[in-house]
Every structure is written in C-alpha cells, then in structure tokens.
XYZ file of C-alpha atoms in Angstrom:
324
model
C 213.196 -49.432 140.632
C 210.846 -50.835 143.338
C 211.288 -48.216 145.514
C 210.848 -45.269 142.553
C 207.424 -47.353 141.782
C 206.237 -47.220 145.149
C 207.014 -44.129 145.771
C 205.287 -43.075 143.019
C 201.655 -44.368 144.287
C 199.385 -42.281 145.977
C 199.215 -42.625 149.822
C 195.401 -42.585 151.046
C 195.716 -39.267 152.243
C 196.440 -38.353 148.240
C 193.540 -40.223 146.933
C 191.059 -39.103 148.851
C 191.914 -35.514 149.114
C 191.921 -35.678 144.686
C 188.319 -37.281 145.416
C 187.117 -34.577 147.407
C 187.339 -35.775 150.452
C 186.926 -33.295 153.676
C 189.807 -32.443 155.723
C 187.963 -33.446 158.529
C 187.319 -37.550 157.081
C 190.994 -37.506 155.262
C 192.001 -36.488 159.234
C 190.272 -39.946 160.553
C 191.554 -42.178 157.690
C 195.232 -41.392 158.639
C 194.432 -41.698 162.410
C 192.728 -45.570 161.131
C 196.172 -45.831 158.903
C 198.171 -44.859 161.765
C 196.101 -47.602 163.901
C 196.255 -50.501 161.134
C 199.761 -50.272 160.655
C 200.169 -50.114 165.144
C 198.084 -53.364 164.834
C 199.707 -55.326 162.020
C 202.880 -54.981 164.098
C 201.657 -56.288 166.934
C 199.654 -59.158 165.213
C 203.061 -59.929 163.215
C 204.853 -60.164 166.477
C 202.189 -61.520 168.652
C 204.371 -64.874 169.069
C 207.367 -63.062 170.011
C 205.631 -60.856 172.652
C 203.314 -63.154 174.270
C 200.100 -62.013 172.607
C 198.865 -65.469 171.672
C 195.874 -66.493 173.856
C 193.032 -65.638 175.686
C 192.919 -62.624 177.999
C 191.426 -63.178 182.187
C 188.368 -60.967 180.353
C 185.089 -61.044 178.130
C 183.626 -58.467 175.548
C 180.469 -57.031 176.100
C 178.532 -59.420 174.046
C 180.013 -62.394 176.879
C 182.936 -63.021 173.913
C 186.026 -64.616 175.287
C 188.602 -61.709 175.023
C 191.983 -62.557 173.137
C 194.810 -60.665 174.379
C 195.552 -58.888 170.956
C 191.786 -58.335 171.075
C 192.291 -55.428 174.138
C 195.849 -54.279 172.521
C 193.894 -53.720 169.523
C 190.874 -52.098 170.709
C 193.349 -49.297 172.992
C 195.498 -48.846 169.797
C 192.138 -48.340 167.845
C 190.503 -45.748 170.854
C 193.990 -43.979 171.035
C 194.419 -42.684 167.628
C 191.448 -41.967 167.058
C 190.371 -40.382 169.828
C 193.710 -38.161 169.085
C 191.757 -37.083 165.718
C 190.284 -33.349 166.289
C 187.258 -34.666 164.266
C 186.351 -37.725 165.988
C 183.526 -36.632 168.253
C 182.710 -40.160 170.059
C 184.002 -44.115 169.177
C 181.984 -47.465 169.341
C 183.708 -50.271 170.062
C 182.554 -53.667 169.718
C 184.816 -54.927 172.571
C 182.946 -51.751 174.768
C 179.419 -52.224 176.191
C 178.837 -47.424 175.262
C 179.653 -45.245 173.042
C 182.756 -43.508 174.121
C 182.935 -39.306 173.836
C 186.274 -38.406 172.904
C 186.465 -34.974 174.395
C 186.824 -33.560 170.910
C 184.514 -31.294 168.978
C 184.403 -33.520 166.221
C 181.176 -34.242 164.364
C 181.835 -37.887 163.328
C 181.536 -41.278 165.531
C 183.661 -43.688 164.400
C 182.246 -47.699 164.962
C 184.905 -50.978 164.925
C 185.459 -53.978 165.589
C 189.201 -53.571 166.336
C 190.386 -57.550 165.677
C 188.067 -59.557 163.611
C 188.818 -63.341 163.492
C 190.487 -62.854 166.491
C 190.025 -66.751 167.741
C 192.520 -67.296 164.521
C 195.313 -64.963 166.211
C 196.967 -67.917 167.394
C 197.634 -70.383 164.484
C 198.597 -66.668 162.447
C 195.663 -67.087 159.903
C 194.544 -63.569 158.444
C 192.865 -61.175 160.793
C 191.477 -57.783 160.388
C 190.039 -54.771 161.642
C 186.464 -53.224 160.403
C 185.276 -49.733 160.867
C 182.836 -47.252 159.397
C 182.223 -43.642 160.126
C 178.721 -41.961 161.051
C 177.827 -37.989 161.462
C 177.256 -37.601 165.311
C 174.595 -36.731 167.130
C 172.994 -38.462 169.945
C 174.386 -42.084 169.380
C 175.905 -44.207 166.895
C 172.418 -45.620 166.180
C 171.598 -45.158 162.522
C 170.980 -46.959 159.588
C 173.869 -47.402 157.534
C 172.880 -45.338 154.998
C 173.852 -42.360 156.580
C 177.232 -43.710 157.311
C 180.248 -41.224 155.191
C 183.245 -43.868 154.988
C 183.447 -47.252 155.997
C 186.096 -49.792 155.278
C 188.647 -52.835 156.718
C 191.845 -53.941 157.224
C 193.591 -57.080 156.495
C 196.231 -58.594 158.558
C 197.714 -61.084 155.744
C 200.864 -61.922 153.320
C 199.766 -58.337 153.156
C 198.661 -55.488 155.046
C 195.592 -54.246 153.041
C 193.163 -51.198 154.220
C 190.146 -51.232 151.597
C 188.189 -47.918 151.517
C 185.068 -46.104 150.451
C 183.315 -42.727 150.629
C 180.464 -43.145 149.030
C 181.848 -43.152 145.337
C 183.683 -46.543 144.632
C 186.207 -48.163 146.321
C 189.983 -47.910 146.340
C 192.216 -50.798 148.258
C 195.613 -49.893 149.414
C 198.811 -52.255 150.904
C 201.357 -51.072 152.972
C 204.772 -49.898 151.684
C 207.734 -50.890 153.807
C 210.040 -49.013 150.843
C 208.048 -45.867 151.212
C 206.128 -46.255 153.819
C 202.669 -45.749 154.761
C 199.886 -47.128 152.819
C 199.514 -46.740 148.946
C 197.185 -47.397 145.956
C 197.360 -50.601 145.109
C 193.556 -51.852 143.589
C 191.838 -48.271 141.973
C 187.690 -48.691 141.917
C 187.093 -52.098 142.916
C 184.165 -53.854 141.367
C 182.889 -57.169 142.357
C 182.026 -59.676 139.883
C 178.314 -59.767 138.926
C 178.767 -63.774 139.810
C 181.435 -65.543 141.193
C 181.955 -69.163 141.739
C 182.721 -69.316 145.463
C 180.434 -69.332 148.587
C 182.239 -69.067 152.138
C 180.060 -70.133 154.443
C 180.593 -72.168 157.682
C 178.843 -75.847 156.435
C 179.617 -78.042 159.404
C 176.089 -76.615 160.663
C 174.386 -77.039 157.404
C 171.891 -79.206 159.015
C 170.642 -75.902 161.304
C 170.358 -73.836 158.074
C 167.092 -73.180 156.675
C 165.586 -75.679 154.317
C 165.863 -72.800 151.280
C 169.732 -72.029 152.015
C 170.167 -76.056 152.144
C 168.672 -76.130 148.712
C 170.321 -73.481 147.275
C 174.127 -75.061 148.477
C 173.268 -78.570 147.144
C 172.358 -77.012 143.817
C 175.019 -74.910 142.604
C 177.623 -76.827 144.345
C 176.489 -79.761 141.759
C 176.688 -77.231 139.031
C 172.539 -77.268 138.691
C 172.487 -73.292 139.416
C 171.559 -71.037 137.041
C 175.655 -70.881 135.846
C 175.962 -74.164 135.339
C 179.061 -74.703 137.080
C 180.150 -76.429 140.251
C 180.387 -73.952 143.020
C 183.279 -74.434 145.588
C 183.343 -73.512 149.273
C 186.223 -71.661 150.731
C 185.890 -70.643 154.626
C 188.641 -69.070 156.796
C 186.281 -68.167 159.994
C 187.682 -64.907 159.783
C 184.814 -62.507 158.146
C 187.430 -59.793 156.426
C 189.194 -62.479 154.911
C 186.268 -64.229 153.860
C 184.929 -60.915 152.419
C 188.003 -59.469 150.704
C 188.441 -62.730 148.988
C 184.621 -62.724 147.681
C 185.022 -58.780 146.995
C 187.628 -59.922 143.995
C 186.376 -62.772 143.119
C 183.004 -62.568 143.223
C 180.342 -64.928 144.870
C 179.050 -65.016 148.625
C 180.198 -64.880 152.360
C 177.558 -65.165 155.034
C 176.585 -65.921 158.614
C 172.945 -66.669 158.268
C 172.292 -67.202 161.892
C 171.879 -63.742 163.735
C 175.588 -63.719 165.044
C 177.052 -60.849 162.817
C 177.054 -57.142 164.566
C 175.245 -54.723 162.666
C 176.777 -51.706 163.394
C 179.966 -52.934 163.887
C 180.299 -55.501 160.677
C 177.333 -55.361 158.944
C 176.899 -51.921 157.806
C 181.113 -50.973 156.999
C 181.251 -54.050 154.754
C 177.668 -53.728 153.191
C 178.941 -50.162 152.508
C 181.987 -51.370 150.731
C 180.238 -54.068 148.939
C 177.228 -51.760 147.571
C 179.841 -49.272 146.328
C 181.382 -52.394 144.477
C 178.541 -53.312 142.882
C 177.288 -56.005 145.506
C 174.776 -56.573 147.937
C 174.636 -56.810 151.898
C 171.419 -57.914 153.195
C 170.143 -60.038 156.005
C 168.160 -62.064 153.755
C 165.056 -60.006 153.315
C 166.423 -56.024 153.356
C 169.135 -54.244 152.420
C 171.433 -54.297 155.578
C 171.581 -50.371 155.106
C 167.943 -50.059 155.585
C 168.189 -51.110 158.928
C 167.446 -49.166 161.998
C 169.786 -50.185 164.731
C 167.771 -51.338 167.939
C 170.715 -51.369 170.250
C 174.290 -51.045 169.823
C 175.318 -54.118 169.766
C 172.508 -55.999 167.616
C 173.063 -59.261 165.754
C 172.154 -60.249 162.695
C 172.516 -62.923 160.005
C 174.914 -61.216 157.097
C 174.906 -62.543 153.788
C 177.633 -60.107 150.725
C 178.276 -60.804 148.376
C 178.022 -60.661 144.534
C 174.549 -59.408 142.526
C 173.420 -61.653 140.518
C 175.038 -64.805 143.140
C 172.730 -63.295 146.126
C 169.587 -62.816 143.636
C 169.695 -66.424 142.786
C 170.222 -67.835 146.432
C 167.300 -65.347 147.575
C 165.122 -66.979 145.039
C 165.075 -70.293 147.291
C 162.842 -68.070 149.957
C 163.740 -67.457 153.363
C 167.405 -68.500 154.145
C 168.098 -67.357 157.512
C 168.753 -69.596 160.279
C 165.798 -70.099 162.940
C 167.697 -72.150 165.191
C 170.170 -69.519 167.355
C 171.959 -71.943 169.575
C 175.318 -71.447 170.268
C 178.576 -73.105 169.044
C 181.495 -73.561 171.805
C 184.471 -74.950 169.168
C-alpha cells in the first residue's frame, strides 16, 4: 500500500511541468535532484567512508574546508554543468563564476553543504541554490532570480522549491524513487512562536534586537506569549523549521552570503508569505557588490519580523569573528 501511495505522488519533474514550468528550468531541477540525492548518500555514509573532518584546504571567503564540503561542491558543478541549459555556476566554495561550456541561458548560484561544521556529530545539513538568467555575471538582485530553493540532509531528505508562484516541498522516495510531493503550497505562519538565533553573543547584538529578545521571550510581545529559542547552527535547518512553523531565523551580524543564501531562501520565504531582509530592505532589493558579499539575514514570518523591526536598527555593528 506504501509503495502504490508513493508511487502515486508527483515527482518534481511532474509538478513543475503541470505549473508551467520551461523545459529548460524543469532540465536544472532534475540535474539539482540528481545532485541532492549524490549528496545525501555521501553525507549518510560520511562515517563509513572517511568524510568526517576538515580538508588540508580553505574556501574562498578563508572558511576552513570540510571534506564533504569539496565532495559536495564537484557533485554540485558536475551535474549541473551536464545540464544543456546551465550556461555558468557560482559556487560559494569557488572564488569566479564558472562557464559551463553550454549554451544555456541560466547561472545557477549554491552553497553546496550548508552547516557543514555539523557534518561530523551527523546533525542536519543542506544544500542552497537559486537560479538567475545569464548574462555577464551572477550579480543581480534577487528579484530577477527564476527558481531558488534547498535541500535538507535530515531523518529526511527534503528539496523545497519555488518558481515564482508558491512553494512545493518534496522528500525522497526509496519505494519509488526519486523525489515526490510531499508539502503542496507552503505558507508560513503570519506569527510563530520560535526565534533561532545564535544568543551566546547576545551581548554584541544591537541594543534594539536585545530588547526585542528579552520581550517576547517573557511573553511581553505583542502575542502575549513566551517565545522559545531553538538553534541548530545549520541555516537550512534553522529555516525549514521556521518556514512551518512560523517565527524567525537570523544572523544579524554581516556573515550570511547574499547571493549564495540570502537571496534562494528570501525567495522561498516571500513566496510563502514571509519576509527576508537585512534589517532595513528587502534582501531582494539588493544589488550584489561582489560575489561573495555578506550580510546580516533575518526570515522569517510577517507579522514576527514587523514587530522585531519596530525596536529600530537590529543589526550587529560589532563584526569580529568567532573561532568555536
């Protein structure tokens, strides 16, 4: 009975092409599937084949590599640079764009392994990735960005998904294989009672983020309830949790890539309903500077972000770093 039920699901590939969907983005989403599913068996096995810990090498940014950081980021660069339609990739873990060959008019952006420094004690992981018309660059305000989505490396393997009209989620099938439709037009609560933030440096924050935490997390808020914090350190986790049950995850110290994290999951979130700003605009809005550009990130639900932007300014000023 399992089997006829999963069977029964669409696959991505179904979805999308009964939404419209070119044949040119439905091509890149199974190349991404095709990647995830490479990726989840390597992060499931990483113990097994000696993929726990950190590689002799650093990102672009000066990030310590993890060795299923590279495995992820070739995996990611190999299938899709096998789409026809994939004109160039930007990686997070690569300091240029990369042209694929191809004649394809998209650029595809990732991060191939977010939360990577958690590969080791097997808490979730994921990949994020969003897809851009190409020209000269993958420069441009997220806005103009066609698809965008993440996976989720977890009890599950989850790919989450969006065009540009709602947002679909998907888990794999090991009955029937492949990825199928598992959460149709996600919407995020208006308010949730959850913020995920990282509170060990709450006395960097800004005085108005400091002020918003201590209020609704003593039930003062405009809900009057008691707020709770729940914080993985791994950003897709972090933001598929807050996607279904509402609230916010944020970085407000200008850590968070833009093109790389920023826009996909501001994409996703805005389709659900949400917000993704940096604490004064609309991440979208943003023209990229450079291609690897930081920024503080704040998703999350509406009416959750309205309230906490009503304490003023609550980015962090202080950009030190944190070796843990």
């Amino acid at each position: 009975a399992s089997e006829a039920a999963s069977a029964s699901a669409p696959t991505m590939a179904d979805r999308l092409t009964e939404n419209g969907c070119s044949e040119d983005l439905v091509d890149i989403v199974e190349a991404l599937e095709r990647a995830v599913l490479r990726i989840a068996d390597n992060v499931e096995r990483a113990a097994l084949d000696n993929l726990f810990g950190v590689a002799d090498s650093t990102n672009t940014s000066g990030d310590s590599q993890k060795k299923l950081d590279i495995v992820a980021n070739e995996i990611m660069k190999t299938e899709l640079s096998a789409a026809p339609s994939v004109g160039a990739l930007a990686s997070e873990e690569d300091p240029d764009i990369i042209l694929t060959g191809n004649s394809g008019k998209y650029c595809v952006v990732f991060d191939p392994l977010d939360g990577s420094r958690n590969i080791d004690a097997s808490i979730p992981t994921g990949s994020i990735f969003g897809v851009f018309p190409f020209q000269d660059g993958a420069g441009r305000r997220g806005r103009e960005m066609v698809l965008s989505g993440y996976s989720l490396y977890s009890s599950a393997t989850i790919m989450v998904i969006t065009t540009g009209s709602g947002v679909d989620g998907y888990a794999r099938d090991r009955v029937a294989g492949g990825m199928r439709l598992t959460h149709k037009d996600i919407k995020i609560p208006e308010r949730g009672q959850i913020y995920s933030v990282n509170d060990a440096r709450y006395f960097d924050w800004a005085e108005p983020l400091r002020q918003y935490i201590d209020t609704v997390r003593q039930g003062k808020g405009e809900t009057g309830k008691k707020y709770s914090a729940r914080y993985i350190c791994s950003l897709v986790g972090d933001f598929h949790r807050t996607l279904l049950y509402g609230g916010i995850a944020m970085n407000p110290r200008s850590h968070l890539r833009l093109v790389y994290e920023g826009n996909p999951l501001s994409f996703v979130v805005e389709q659900a309903g949400g917000v993704g700003t940096n604490g004064r605009e609309s991440i979208l809005d943003i023209e990229p500077e450079e291609l690897h550009q930081r920024l503080p990130l704040f998703l999350g639900s509406a009416e959750d972000i309205r309230e906490m932007l009503s304490f003023g300014d609550v980015r962090q000023t202080s950009q030190q770093r944190y070796d843990v």
